[in-house]
mmCIF file of C-alpha atoms in Angstrom:
data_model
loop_
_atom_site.group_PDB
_atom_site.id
_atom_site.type_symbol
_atom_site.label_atom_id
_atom_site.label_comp_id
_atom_site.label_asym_id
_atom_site.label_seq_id
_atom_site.Cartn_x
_atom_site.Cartn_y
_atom_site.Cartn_z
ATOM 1 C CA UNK A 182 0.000 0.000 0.000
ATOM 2 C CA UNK A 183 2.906 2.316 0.221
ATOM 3 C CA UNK A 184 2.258 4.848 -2.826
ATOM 4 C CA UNK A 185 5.405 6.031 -4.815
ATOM 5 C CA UNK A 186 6.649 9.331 -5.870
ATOM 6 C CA UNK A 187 4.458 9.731 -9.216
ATOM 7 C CA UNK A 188 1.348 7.425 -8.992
ATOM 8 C CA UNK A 189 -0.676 10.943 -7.947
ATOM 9 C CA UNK A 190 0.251 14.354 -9.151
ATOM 10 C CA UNK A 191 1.449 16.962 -7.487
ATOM 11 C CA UNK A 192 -1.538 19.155 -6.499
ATOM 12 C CA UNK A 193 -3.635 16.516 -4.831
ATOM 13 C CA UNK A 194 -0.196 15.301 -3.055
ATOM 14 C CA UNK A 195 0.004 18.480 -1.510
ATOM 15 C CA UNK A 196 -3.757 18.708 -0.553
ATOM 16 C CA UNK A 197 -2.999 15.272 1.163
ATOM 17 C CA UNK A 198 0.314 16.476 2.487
ATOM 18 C CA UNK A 199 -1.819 19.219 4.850
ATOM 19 C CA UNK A 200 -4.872 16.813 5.655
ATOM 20 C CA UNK A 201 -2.079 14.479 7.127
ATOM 21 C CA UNK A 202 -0.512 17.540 8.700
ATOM 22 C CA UNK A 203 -3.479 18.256 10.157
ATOM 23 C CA UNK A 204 -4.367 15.018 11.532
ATOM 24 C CA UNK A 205 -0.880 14.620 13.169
ATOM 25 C CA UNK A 206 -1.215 17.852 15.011
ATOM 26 C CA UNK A 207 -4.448 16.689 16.552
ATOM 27 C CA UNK A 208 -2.709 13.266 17.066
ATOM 28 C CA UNK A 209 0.156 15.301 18.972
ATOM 29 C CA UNK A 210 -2.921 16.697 20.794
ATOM 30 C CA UNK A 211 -4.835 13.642 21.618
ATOM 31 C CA UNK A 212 -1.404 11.158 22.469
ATOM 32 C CA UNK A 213 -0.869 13.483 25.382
ATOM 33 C CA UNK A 214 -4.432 12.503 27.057
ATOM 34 C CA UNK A 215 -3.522 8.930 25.826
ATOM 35 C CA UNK A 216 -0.533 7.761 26.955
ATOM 36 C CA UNK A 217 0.724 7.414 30.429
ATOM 37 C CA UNK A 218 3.342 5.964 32.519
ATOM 38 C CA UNK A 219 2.937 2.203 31.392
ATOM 39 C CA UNK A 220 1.458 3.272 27.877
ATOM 40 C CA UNK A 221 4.249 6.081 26.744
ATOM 41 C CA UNK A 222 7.144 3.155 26.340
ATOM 42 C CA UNK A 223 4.616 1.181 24.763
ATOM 43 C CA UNK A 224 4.163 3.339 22.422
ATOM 44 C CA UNK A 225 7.565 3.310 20.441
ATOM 45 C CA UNK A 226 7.619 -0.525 21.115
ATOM 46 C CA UNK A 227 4.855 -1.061 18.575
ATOM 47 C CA UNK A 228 6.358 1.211 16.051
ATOM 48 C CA UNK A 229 9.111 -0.726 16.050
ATOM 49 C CA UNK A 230 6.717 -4.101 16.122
ATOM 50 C CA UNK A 231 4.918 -2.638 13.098
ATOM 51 C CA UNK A 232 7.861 -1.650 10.757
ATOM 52 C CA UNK A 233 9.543 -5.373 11.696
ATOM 53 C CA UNK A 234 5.725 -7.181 10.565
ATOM 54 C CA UNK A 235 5.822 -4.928 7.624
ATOM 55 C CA UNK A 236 8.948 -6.101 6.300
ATOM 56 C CA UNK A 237 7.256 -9.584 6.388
ATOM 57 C CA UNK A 238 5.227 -9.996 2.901
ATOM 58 C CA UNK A 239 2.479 -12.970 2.964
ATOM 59 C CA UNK A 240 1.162 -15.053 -0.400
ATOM 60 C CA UNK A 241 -2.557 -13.807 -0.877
ATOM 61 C CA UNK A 242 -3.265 -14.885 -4.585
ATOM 62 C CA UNK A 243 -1.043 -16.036 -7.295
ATOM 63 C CA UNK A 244 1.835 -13.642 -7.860
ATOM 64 C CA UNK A 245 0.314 -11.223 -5.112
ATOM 65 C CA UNK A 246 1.484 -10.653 -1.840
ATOM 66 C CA UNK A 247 0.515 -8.406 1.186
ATOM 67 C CA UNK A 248 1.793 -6.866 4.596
ATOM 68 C CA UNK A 249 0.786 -5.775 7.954
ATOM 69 C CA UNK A 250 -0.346 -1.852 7.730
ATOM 70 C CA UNK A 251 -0.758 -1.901 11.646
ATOM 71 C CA UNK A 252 -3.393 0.907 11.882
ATOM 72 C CA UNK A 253 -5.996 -1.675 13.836
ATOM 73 C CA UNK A 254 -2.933 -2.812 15.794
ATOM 74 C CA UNK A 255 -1.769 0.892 16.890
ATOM 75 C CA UNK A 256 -4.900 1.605 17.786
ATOM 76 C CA UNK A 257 -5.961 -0.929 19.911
ATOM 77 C CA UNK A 258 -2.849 -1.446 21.756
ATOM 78 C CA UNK A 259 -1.901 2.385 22.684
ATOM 79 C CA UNK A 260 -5.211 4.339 21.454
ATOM 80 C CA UNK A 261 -6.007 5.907 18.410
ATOM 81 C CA UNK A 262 -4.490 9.449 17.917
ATOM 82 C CA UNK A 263 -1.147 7.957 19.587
ATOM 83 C CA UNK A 264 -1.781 4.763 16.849
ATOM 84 C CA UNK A 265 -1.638 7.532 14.214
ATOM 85 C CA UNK A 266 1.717 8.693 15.067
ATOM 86 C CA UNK A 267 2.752 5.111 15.411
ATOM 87 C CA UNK A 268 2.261 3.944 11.791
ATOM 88 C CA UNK A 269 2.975 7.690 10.675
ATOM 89 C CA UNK A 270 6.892 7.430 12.700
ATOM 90 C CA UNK A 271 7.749 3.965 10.485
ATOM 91 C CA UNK A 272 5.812 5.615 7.802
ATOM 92 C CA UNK A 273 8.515 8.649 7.679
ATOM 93 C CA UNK A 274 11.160 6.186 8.921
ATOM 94 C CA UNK A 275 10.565 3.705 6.053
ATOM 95 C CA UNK A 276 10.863 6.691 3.000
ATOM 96 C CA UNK A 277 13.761 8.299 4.117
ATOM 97 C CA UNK A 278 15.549 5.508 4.999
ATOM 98 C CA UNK A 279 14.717 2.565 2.647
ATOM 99 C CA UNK A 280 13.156 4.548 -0.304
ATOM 100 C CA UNK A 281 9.815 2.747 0.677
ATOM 101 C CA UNK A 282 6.996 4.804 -0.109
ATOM 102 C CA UNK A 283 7.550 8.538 -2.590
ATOM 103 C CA UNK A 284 8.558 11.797 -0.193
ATOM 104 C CA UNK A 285 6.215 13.597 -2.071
ATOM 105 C CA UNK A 286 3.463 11.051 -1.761
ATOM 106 C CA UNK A 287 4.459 10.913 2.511
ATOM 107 C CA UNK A 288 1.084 12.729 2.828
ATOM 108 C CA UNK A 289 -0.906 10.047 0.897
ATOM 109 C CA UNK A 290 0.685 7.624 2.715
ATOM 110 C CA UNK A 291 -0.032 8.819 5.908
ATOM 111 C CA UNK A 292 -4.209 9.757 4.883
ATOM 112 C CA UNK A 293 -4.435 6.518 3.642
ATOM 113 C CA UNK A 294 -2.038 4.055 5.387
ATOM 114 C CA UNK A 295 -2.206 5.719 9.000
ATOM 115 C CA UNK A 296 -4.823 7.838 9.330
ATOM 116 C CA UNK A 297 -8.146 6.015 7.498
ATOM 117 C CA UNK A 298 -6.925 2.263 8.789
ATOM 118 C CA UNK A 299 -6.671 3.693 12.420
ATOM 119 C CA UNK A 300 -10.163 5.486 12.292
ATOM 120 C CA UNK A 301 -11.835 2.893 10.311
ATOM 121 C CA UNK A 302 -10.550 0.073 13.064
ATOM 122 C CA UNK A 303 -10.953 2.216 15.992
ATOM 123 C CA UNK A 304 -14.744 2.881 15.426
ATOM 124 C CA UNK A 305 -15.355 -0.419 14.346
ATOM 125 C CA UNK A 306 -13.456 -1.966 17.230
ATOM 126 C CA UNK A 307 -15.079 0.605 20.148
ATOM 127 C CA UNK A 308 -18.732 -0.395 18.049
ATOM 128 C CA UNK A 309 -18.182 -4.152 18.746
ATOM 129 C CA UNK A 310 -16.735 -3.618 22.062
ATOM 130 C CA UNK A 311 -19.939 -1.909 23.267
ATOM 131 C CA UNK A 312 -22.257 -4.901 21.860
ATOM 132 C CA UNK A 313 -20.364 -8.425 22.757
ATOM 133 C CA UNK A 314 -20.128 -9.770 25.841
ATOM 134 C CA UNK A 315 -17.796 -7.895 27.839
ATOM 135 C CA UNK A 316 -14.120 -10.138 28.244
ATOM 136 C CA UNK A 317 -10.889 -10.768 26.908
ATOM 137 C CA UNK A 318 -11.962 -13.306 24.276
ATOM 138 C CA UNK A 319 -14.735 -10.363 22.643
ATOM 139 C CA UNK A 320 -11.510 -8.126 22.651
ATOM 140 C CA UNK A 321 -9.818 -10.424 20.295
ATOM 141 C CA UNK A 322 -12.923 -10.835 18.425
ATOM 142 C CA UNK A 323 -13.307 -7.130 17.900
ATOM 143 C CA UNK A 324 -9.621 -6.991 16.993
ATOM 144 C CA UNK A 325 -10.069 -9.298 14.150
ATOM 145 C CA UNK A 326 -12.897 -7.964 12.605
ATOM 146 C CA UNK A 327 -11.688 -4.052 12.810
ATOM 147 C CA UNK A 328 -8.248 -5.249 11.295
ATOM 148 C CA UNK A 329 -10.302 -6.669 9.085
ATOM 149 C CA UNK A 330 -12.280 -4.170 7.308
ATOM 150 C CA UNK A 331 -9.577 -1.710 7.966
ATOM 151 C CA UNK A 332 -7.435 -2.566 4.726
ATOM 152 C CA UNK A 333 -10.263 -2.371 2.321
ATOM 153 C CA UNK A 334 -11.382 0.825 3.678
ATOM 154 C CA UNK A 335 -7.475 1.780 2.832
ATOM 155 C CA UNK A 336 -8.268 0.450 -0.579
ATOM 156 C CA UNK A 337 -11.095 2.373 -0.956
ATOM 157 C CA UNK A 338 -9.272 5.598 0.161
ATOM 158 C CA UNK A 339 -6.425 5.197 -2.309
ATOM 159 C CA UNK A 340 -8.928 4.607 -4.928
ATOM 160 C CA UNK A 341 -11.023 7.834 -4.345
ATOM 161 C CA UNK A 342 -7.404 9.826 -4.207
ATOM 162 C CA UNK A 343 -6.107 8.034 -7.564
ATOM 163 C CA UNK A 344 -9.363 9.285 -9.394
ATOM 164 C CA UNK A 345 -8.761 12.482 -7.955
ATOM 165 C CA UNK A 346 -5.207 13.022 -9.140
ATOM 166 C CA UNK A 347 -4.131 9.759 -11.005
ATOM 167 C CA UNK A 348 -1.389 10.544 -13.310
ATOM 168 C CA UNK A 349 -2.491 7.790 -15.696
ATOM 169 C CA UNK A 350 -5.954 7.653 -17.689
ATOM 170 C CA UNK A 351 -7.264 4.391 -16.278
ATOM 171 C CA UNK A 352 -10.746 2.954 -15.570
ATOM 172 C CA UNK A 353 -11.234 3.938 -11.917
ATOM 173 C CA UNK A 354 -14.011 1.021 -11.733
ATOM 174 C CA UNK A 355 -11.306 -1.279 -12.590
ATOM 175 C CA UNK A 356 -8.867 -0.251 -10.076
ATOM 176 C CA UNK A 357 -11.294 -0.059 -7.181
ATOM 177 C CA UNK A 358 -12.382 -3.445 -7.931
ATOM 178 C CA UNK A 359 -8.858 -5.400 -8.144
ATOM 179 C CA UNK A 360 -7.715 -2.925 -5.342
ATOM 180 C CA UNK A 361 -10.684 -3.870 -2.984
ATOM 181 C CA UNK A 362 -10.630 -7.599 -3.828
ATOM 182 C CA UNK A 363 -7.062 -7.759 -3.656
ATOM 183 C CA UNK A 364 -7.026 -5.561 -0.572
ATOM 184 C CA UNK A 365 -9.632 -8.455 1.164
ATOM 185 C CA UNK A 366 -7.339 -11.055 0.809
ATOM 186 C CA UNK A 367 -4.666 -9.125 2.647
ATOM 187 C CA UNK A 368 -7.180 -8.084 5.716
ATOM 188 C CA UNK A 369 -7.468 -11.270 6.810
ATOM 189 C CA UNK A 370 -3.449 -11.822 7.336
ATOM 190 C CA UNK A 371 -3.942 -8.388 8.768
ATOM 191 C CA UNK A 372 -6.409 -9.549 11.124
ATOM 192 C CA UNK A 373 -4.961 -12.782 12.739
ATOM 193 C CA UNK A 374 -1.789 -10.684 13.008
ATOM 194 C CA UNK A 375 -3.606 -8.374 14.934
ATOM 195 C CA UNK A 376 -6.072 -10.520 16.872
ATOM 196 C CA UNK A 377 -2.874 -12.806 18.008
ATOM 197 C CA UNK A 378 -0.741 -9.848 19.041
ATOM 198 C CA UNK A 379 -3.624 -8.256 20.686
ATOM 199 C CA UNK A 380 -4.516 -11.328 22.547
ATOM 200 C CA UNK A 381 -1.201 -12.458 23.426
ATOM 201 C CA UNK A 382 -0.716 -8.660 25.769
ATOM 202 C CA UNK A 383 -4.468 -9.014 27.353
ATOM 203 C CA UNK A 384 -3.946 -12.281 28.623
ATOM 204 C CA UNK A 385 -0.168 -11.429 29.918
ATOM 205 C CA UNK A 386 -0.985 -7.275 30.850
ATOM 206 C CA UNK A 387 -4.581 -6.173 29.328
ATOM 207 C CA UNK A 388 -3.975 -3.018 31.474
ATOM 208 C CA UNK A 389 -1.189 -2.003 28.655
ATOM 209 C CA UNK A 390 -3.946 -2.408 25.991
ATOM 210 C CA UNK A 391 -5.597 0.860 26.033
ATOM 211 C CA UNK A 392 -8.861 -0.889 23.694
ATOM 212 C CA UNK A 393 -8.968 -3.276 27.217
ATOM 213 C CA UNK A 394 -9.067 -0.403 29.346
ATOM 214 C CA UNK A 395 -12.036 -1.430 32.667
ATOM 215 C CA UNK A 396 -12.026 -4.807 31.267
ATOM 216 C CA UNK A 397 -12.084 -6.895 34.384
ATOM 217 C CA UNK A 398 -13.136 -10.447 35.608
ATOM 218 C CA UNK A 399 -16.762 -9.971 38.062
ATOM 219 C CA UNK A 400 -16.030 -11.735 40.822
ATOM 220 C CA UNK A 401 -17.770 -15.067 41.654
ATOM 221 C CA UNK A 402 -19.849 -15.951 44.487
ATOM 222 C CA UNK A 403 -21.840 -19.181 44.800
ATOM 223 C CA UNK A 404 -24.965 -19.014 45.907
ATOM 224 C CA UNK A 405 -27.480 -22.477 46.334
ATOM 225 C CA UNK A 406 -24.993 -24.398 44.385
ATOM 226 C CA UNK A 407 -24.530 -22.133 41.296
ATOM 227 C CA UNK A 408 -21.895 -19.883 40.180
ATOM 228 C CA UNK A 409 -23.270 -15.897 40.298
ATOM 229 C CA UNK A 410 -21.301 -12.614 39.418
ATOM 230 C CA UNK A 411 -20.836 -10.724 42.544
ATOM 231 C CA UNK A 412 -22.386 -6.998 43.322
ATOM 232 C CA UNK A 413 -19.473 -4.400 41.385
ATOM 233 C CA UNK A 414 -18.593 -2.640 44.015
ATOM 234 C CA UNK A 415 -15.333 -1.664 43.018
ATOM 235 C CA UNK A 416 -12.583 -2.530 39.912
ATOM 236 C CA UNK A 417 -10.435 -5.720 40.286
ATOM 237 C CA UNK A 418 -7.259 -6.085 39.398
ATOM 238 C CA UNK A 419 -6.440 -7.631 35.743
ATOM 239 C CA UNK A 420 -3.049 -8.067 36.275
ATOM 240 C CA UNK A 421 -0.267 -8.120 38.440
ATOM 241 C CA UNK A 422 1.126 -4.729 39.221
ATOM 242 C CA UNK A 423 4.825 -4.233 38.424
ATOM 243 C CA UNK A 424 7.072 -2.999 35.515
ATOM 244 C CA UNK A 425 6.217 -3.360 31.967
ATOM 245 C CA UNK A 426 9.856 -4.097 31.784
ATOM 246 C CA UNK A 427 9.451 -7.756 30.716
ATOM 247 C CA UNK A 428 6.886 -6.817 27.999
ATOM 248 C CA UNK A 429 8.951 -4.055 26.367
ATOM 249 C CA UNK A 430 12.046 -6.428 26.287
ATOM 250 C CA UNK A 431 9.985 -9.175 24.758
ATOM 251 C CA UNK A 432 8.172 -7.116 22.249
ATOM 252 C CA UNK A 433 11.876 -5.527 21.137
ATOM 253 C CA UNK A 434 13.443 -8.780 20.934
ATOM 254 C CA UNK A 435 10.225 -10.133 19.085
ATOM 255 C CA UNK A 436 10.635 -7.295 16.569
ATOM 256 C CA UNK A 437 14.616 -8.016 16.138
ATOM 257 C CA UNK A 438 14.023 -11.569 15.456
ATOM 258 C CA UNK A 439 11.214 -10.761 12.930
ATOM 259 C CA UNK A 440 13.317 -8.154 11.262
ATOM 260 C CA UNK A 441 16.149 -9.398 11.234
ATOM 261 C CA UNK A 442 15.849 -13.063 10.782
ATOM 262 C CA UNK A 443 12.493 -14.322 10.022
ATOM 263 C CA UNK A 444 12.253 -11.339 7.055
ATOM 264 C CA UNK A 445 14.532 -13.439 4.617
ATOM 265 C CA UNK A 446 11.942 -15.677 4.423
ATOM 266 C CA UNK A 447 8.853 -13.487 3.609
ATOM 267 C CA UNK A 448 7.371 -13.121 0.250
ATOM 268 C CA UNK A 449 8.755 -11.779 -2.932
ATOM 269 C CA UNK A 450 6.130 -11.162 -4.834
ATOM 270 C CA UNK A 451 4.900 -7.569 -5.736
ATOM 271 C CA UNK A 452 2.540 -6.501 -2.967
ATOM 272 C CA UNK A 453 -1.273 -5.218 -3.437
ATOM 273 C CA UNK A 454 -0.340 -1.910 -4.274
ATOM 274 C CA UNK A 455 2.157 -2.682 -7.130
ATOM 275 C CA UNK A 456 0.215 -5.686 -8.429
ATOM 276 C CA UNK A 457 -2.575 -3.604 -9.345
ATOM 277 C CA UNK A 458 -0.818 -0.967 -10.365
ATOM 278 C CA UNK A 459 1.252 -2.815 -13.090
ATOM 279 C CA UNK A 460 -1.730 -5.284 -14.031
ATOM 280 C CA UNK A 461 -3.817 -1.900 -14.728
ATOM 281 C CA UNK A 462 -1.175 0.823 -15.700
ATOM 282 C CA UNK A 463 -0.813 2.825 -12.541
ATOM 283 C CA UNK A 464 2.805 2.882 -12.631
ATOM 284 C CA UNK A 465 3.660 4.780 -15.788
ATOM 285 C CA UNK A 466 4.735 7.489 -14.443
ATOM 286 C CA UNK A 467 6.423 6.169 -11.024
ATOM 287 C CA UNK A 468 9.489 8.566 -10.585
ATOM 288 C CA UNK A 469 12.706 7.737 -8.952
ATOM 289 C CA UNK A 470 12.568 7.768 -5.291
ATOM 290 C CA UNK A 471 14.205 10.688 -3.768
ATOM 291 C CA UNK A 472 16.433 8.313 -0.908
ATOM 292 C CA UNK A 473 17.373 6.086 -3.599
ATOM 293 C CA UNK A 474 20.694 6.389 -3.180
ATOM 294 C CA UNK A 475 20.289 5.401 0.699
ATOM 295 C CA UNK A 476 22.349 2.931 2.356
ATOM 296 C CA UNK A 477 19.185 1.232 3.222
ATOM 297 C CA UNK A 478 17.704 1.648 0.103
ATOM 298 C CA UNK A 479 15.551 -1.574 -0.834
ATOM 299 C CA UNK A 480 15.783 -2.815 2.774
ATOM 300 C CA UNK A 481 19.114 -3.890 2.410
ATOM 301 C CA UNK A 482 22.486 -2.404 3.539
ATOM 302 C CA UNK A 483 25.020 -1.270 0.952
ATOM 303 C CA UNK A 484 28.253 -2.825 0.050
ATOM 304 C CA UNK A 485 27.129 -6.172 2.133
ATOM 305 C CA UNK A 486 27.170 -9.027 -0.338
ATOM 306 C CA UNK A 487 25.448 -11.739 1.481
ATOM 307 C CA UNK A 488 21.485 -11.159 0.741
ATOM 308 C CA UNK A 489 20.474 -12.847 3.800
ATOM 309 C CA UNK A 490 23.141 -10.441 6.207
ATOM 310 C CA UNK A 491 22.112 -7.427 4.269
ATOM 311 C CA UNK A 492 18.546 -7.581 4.831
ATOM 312 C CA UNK A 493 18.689 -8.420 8.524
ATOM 313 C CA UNK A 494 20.936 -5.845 9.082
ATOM 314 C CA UNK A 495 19.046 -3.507 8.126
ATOM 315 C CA UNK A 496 15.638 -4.732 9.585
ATOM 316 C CA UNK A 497 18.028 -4.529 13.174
ATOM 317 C CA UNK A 498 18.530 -0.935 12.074
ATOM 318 C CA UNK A 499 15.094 -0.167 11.564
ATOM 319 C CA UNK A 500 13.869 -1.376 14.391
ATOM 320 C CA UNK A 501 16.034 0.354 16.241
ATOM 321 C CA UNK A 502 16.044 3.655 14.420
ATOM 322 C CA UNK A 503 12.059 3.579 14.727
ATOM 323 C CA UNK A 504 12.117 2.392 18.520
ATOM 324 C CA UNK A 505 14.368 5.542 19.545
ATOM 325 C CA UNK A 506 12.342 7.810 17.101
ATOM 326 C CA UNK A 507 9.272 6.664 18.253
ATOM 327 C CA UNK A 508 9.865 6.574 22.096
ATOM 328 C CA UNK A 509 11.262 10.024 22.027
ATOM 329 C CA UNK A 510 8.239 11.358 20.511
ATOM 330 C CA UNK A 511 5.816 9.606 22.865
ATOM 331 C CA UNK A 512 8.462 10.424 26.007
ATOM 332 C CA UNK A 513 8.271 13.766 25.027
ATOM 333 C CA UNK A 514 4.390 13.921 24.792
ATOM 334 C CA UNK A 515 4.147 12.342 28.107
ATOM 335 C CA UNK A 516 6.834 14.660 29.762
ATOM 336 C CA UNK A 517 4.077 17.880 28.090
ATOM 337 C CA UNK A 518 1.049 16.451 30.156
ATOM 338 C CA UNK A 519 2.661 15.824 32.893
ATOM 339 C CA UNK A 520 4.119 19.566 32.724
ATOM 340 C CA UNK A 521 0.226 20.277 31.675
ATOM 341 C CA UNK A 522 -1.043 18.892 34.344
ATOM 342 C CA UNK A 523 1.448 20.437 37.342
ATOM 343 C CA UNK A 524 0.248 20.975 40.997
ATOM 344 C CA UNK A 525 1.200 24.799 40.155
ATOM 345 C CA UNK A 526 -1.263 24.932 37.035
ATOM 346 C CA UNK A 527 -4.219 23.127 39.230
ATOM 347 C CA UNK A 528 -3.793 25.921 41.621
ATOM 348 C CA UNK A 529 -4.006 28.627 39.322
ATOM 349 C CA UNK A 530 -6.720 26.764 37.933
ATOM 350 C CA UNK A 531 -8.858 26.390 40.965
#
């Protein structure tokens, strides 16, 4: 799904470039009410987690693969406006770095890729939430589906902006359709990615998982013989108080291994995006990337003969890059509320 430099034209990329500009700024906004002591670390953890599952391309059809966008995932996990800046960080990390995605199309990228797949999964996810019975399992099952329709909506988005200001004379009907049914396929890896991953931190810490946030386990009383929910008087605990030390280690490690190992062995073939863009003639006009000339360019690093060292070397490096990019951001937004919210301000408040 990551649109090159040349696939829309330069008016409409700008026109994208400020909606996305926008929608960070009220990101910045809204992360700062989102993310607290446990969640702020968190945060850059699944930046990293999402650029290392990106770099992992699936089989979906014949000759077509897809990847992880992470929107749903972001979301979920650390909250939407703070899932925004997730998936925008290894957005800007993955362009200027590995020429993955046009400089001049960052703005589409980030409407499409970061923006609409966060909102789309978000209110579905927060709709099923309200409706299914309320536990861990329904949390998964909301996960799933909101992953789910997330990439099509993505689809959809890139479709609407390509008949806006397509640099090729195609029929739009055509590309929504392959784009959409291609885009299907790829939303369900995208949702048992995210269901597992979402799954796997509520049953270990679901008070790190800001779309689990009051989830809790009614206490049980037995009464004549049968099992009954006991009067709520107050929250219980869903998990053990203590550092989120363990988690954040695990997840970074997790994303290493993925990036730097288990990448080699990921899919070759064209993604989505470029299938449908070279079956229908989208990709006429593609220009040279900008960071072509990178030392990461193409996800490898330069001068490093061996395929399989170059490519986990530079997965290591963007996970890290993104991890310290991310949590500085998020540190920094957390540091701001707290400043925000100082006993000095209350007074003058009050």
């Amino acid at each position: 799904m990551h649109v090159p430099d040349g696939f829309i034209n330069a008016p409409v990329s700008a026109a994208a470039g400020v909606v996305a500009a926008g929608a960070v700024a009220v990101s910045l906004r809204g992360a700062r009410r989102e993310l607290d002591e446990r969640t702020a670390p968190l945060a850059g953890l699944v930046a990293a987690f999402i650029f290392a599952v990106q770099m992992l391309n699936f089989p979906v059809a014949a000759g077509t693969s897809g990847h992880l966008l992470g929107g749903a995932l972001a979301a979920i996990l650390v909250g939407p406006c703070t899932g925004v800046l997730c998936v925008s960080v290894v957005l800007l990390m993955q362009g200027v770095l590995f020429a993955d995605g046009g400089l001049t199309a960052l703005g589409v990228n980030i409407t499409d890729m970061a923006i609409t797949t966060t909102v789309v999964a978000y209110l579905v996810f927060r709709g099923l939430v309200k409706v299914l019975p309320r536990g861990r399992r329904s949390i998964t099952v909301a996960s799933f589906v909101a992953a789910l329709l997330s990439v099509p909506a993505a689809a959809v988005v890139f479709t609407l902006i390509y008949a806006i200001g397509g640099t090729t004379d195609v029929s739009i009907g055509k590309v929504a359709t392959a784009m959409v049914g291609v885009h299907v396929l790829i939303g369900i890896g995208e949702a048992v990615i995210t269901a597992l991953t979402v799954g796997a931190v509520v049953a270990v810490r679901p008070d790190l998982v800001h779309g689990a946030r009051g989830l809790h386990r009614p206490l049980k009383l037995r009464v004549a013989g049968e099992l009954v929910d006991a009067p709520d008087t107050a929250p219980v605990p869903v998990a053990a108080r203590g550092s989120h030390r363990k988690v954040w280690i695990t997840g970074l490690v997790t994303s290493l291994v993925l990036a730097g190992f288990v990448s080699f062995y990921a899919s070759a073939d064209p993604d989505g995006l470029e299938k449908v863009a070279h079956d229908k003639g989208i990709d006429k006009k593609t220009e040279k990337h900008a960071s072509d000339g990178s030392p990461l360019a193409g996800y490898g690093v330069k001068d490093v003969g061996d395929a399989r060292l170059s490519g986990g070397l530079a997965g290591v490096i963007g996970v890290g890059v993104t991890v310290v990019a991310g949590s500085g951001i998020f540190w920094a937004l957390r540091r701001r509320r707290i400043a925000d919210t100082s006993p000095s301000q209350i007074t003058e408040t009050v």
